[in-house]
Amino acid sequence: QVRLVESGGGSVQAGGSLRLSCVASGYTGSNGCMAWFRQAPGKEREGVAANYGGYSTYYGDSVRGRFTISRNAAENTLYLQMNSLKPEDTAMYYCAFETSSRCLEGPLQYSKYTHWGQGTQVTVSS
């Protein structure tokens, strides 16, 4: 059974940086998609960034140029480096994993993912 555990969230001032990590267990290899989503109170879950097969990357418009997703297949770990953080980045951030290629139909669509972590909170103050 796939299990995802996120870490690295916290509180930071606008303009600061955070690095999120997601460790996957119960699955090995670099196939499939791993992604970061976020959800703020009262808003829909939003795709932030995704990685397919350890090489293809996808970013949401609101974070492109500020966030970087990376994946270490040997450690089964996904990272999200977040720079130039803004108050509107405040949300619960979730790691997601899909082993099948259906995630390529929409790498930033939450409906394409089967496995989810519990989330880590990111709060950016102005």
Short mmCIF file of C-alpha atoms in Angstrom, two decimals:
data_model
loop_
_atom_site.label_atom_id
_atom_site.label_comp_id
_atom_site.label_asym_id
_atom_site.label_seq_id
_atom_site.Cartn_x
_atom_site.Cartn_y
_atom_site.Cartn_z
CA GLN A 1 0.00 0.00 0.00
CA VAL A 2 1.36 3.39 -1.00
CA ARG A 3 1.87 5.84 1.84
CA LEU A 4 2.89 9.47 1.45
CA VAL A 5 4.27 11.61 4.26
CA GLU A 6 4.83 15.33 3.78
CA SER A 7 7.06 17.60 5.82
CA GLY A 8 8.66 21.03 5.64
CA GLY A 9 5.68 23.29 6.04
CA GLY A 10 5.71 26.25 8.38
CA SER A 11 5.27 29.99 8.72
CA VAL A 12 7.35 32.45 6.74
CA GLN A 13 7.21 36.09 5.77
CA ALA A 14 6.44 37.19 2.24
CA GLY A 15 9.49 36.88 0.03
CA GLY A 16 10.84 33.96 2.01
CA SER A 17 11.42 30.35 1.03
CA LEU A 18 10.39 26.89 2.17
CA ARG A 19 11.19 23.41 0.95
CA LEU A 20 8.58 20.71 1.20
CA SER A 21 9.39 17.01 1.14
CA CYS A 22 7.20 13.98 0.49
CA VAL A 23 8.46 10.49 1.19
CA ALA A 24 6.65 7.66 -0.56
CA SER A 25 6.64 4.11 0.77
CA GLY A 26 5.06 0.94 -0.57
CA TYR A 27 6.20 1.65 -4.13
CA THR A 28 9.55 1.82 -5.82
CA GLY A 29 10.63 3.24 -9.14
CA SER A 30 10.30 6.51 -10.96
CA ASN A 31 7.26 5.75 -13.11
CA GLY A 32 3.97 7.50 -12.72
CA CYS A 33 3.27 11.03 -11.56
CA MET A 34 4.06 12.67 -8.28
CA ALA A 35 2.61 16.08 -7.61
CA TRP A 36 1.94 18.84 -5.16
CA PHE A 37 -1.51 20.28 -4.68
CA ARG A 38 -2.72 22.94 -2.30
CA GLN A 39 -6.00 23.94 -0.79
CA ALA A 40 -6.84 27.14 1.02
CA PRO A 41 -9.94 27.44 3.20
CA GLY A 42 -13.05 27.83 1.07
CA LYS A 43 -11.20 27.14 -2.17
CA GLU A 44 -10.85 24.14 -4.45
CA ARG A 45 -7.77 21.97 -4.42
CA GLU A 46 -5.29 23.46 -6.88
CA GLY A 47 -2.52 21.72 -8.78
CA VAL A 48 0.81 23.36 -7.97
CA ALA A 49 3.42 21.23 -9.70
CA ALA A 50 3.82 17.70 -11.01
CA ASN A 51 6.61 15.40 -12.09
CA TYR A 52 6.27 12.42 -14.40
CA GLY A 53 8.89 9.72 -14.53
CA GLY A 54 11.46 11.90 -12.83
CA TYR A 55 12.00 14.13 -15.86
CA SER A 56 8.83 15.83 -17.15
CA THR A 57 7.60 18.71 -15.02
CA TYR A 58 4.42 20.77 -15.00
CA TYR A 59 3.61 23.95 -13.10
CA GLY A 60 0.53 25.94 -12.28
CA ASP A 61 0.48 29.46 -13.67
CA SER A 62 0.49 31.06 -10.23
CA VAL A 63 3.75 29.41 -9.16
CA ARG A 64 5.72 29.08 -12.39
CA GLY A 65 9.11 30.74 -12.00
CA ARG A 66 8.94 30.71 -8.20
CA PHE A 67 8.51 27.02 -7.31
CA THR A 68 10.61 24.09 -8.42
CA ILE A 69 9.57 20.45 -8.21
CA SER A 70 12.15 17.70 -8.10
CA ARG A 71 12.12 13.98 -7.50
CA ASN A 72 14.72 11.62 -6.11
CA ALA A 73 13.74 8.17 -7.35
CA ALA A 74 16.41 6.40 -5.30
CA GLU A 75 14.97 7.85 -2.09
CA ASN A 76 11.33 7.80 -3.28
CA THR A 77 11.15 11.45 -2.30
CA LEU A 78 9.46 14.41 -3.95
CA TYR A 79 10.49 17.97 -3.20
CA LEU A 80 8.98 21.38 -3.73
CA GLN A 81 11.31 24.34 -3.42
CA MET A 82 9.20 27.44 -2.89
CA ASN A 83 10.84 30.84 -3.33
CA SER A 84 9.47 34.38 -3.33
CA LEU A 85 6.50 33.24 -1.30
CA LYS A 86 3.39 35.38 -1.26
CA PRO A 87 0.49 35.55 1.21
CA GLU A 88 -1.73 33.97 -1.45
CA ASP A 89 0.47 30.85 -1.30
CA THR A 90 -0.94 30.17 2.16
CA ALA A 91 -2.65 26.77 2.09
CA MET A 92 -2.45 23.14 3.10
CA TYR A 93 -0.06 21.46 0.69
CA TYR A 94 -0.65 17.85 -0.28
CA CYS A 95 1.55 15.31 -1.98
CA ALA A 96 -0.13 13.04 -4.52
CA PHE A 97 0.98 9.95 -6.40
CA GLU A 98 -0.44 8.11 -9.36
CA THR A 99 1.24 4.94 -10.60
CA SER A 100 -0.64 4.70 -13.89
CA SER A 101 -0.07 6.90 -16.91
CA ARG A 102 -3.58 8.35 -16.64
CA CYS A 103 -2.04 11.23 -14.75
CA LEU A 104 -0.65 12.45 -18.08
CA GLU A 105 -4.21 13.28 -19.13
CA GLY A 106 -4.05 16.07 -16.58
CA PRO A 107 -0.93 16.21 -14.39
CA LEU A 108 -2.36 19.05 -12.31
CA GLN A 109 -5.89 17.67 -11.99
CA TYR A 110 -6.55 16.14 -8.60
CA SER A 111 -9.02 13.64 -10.07
CA LYS A 112 -6.12 11.91 -11.85
CA TYR A 113 -4.42 10.87 -8.60
CA THR A 114 -5.14 7.90 -6.40
CA HIS A 115 -2.79 8.27 -3.44
CA TRP A 116 -2.62 11.28 -1.13
CA GLY A 117 -0.68 12.40 1.90
CA GLN A 118 -2.14 14.09 4.97
CA GLY A 119 -0.80 17.52 4.07
CA THR A 120 1.54 20.11 5.53
CA GLN A 121 0.51 23.68 6.30
CA VAL A 122 2.25 26.64 4.70
CA THR A 123 1.47 30.11 6.03
CA VAL A 124 2.91 33.24 4.45
CA SER A 125 2.47 36.53 6.26
CA SER A 126 2.70 39.95 4.67
#
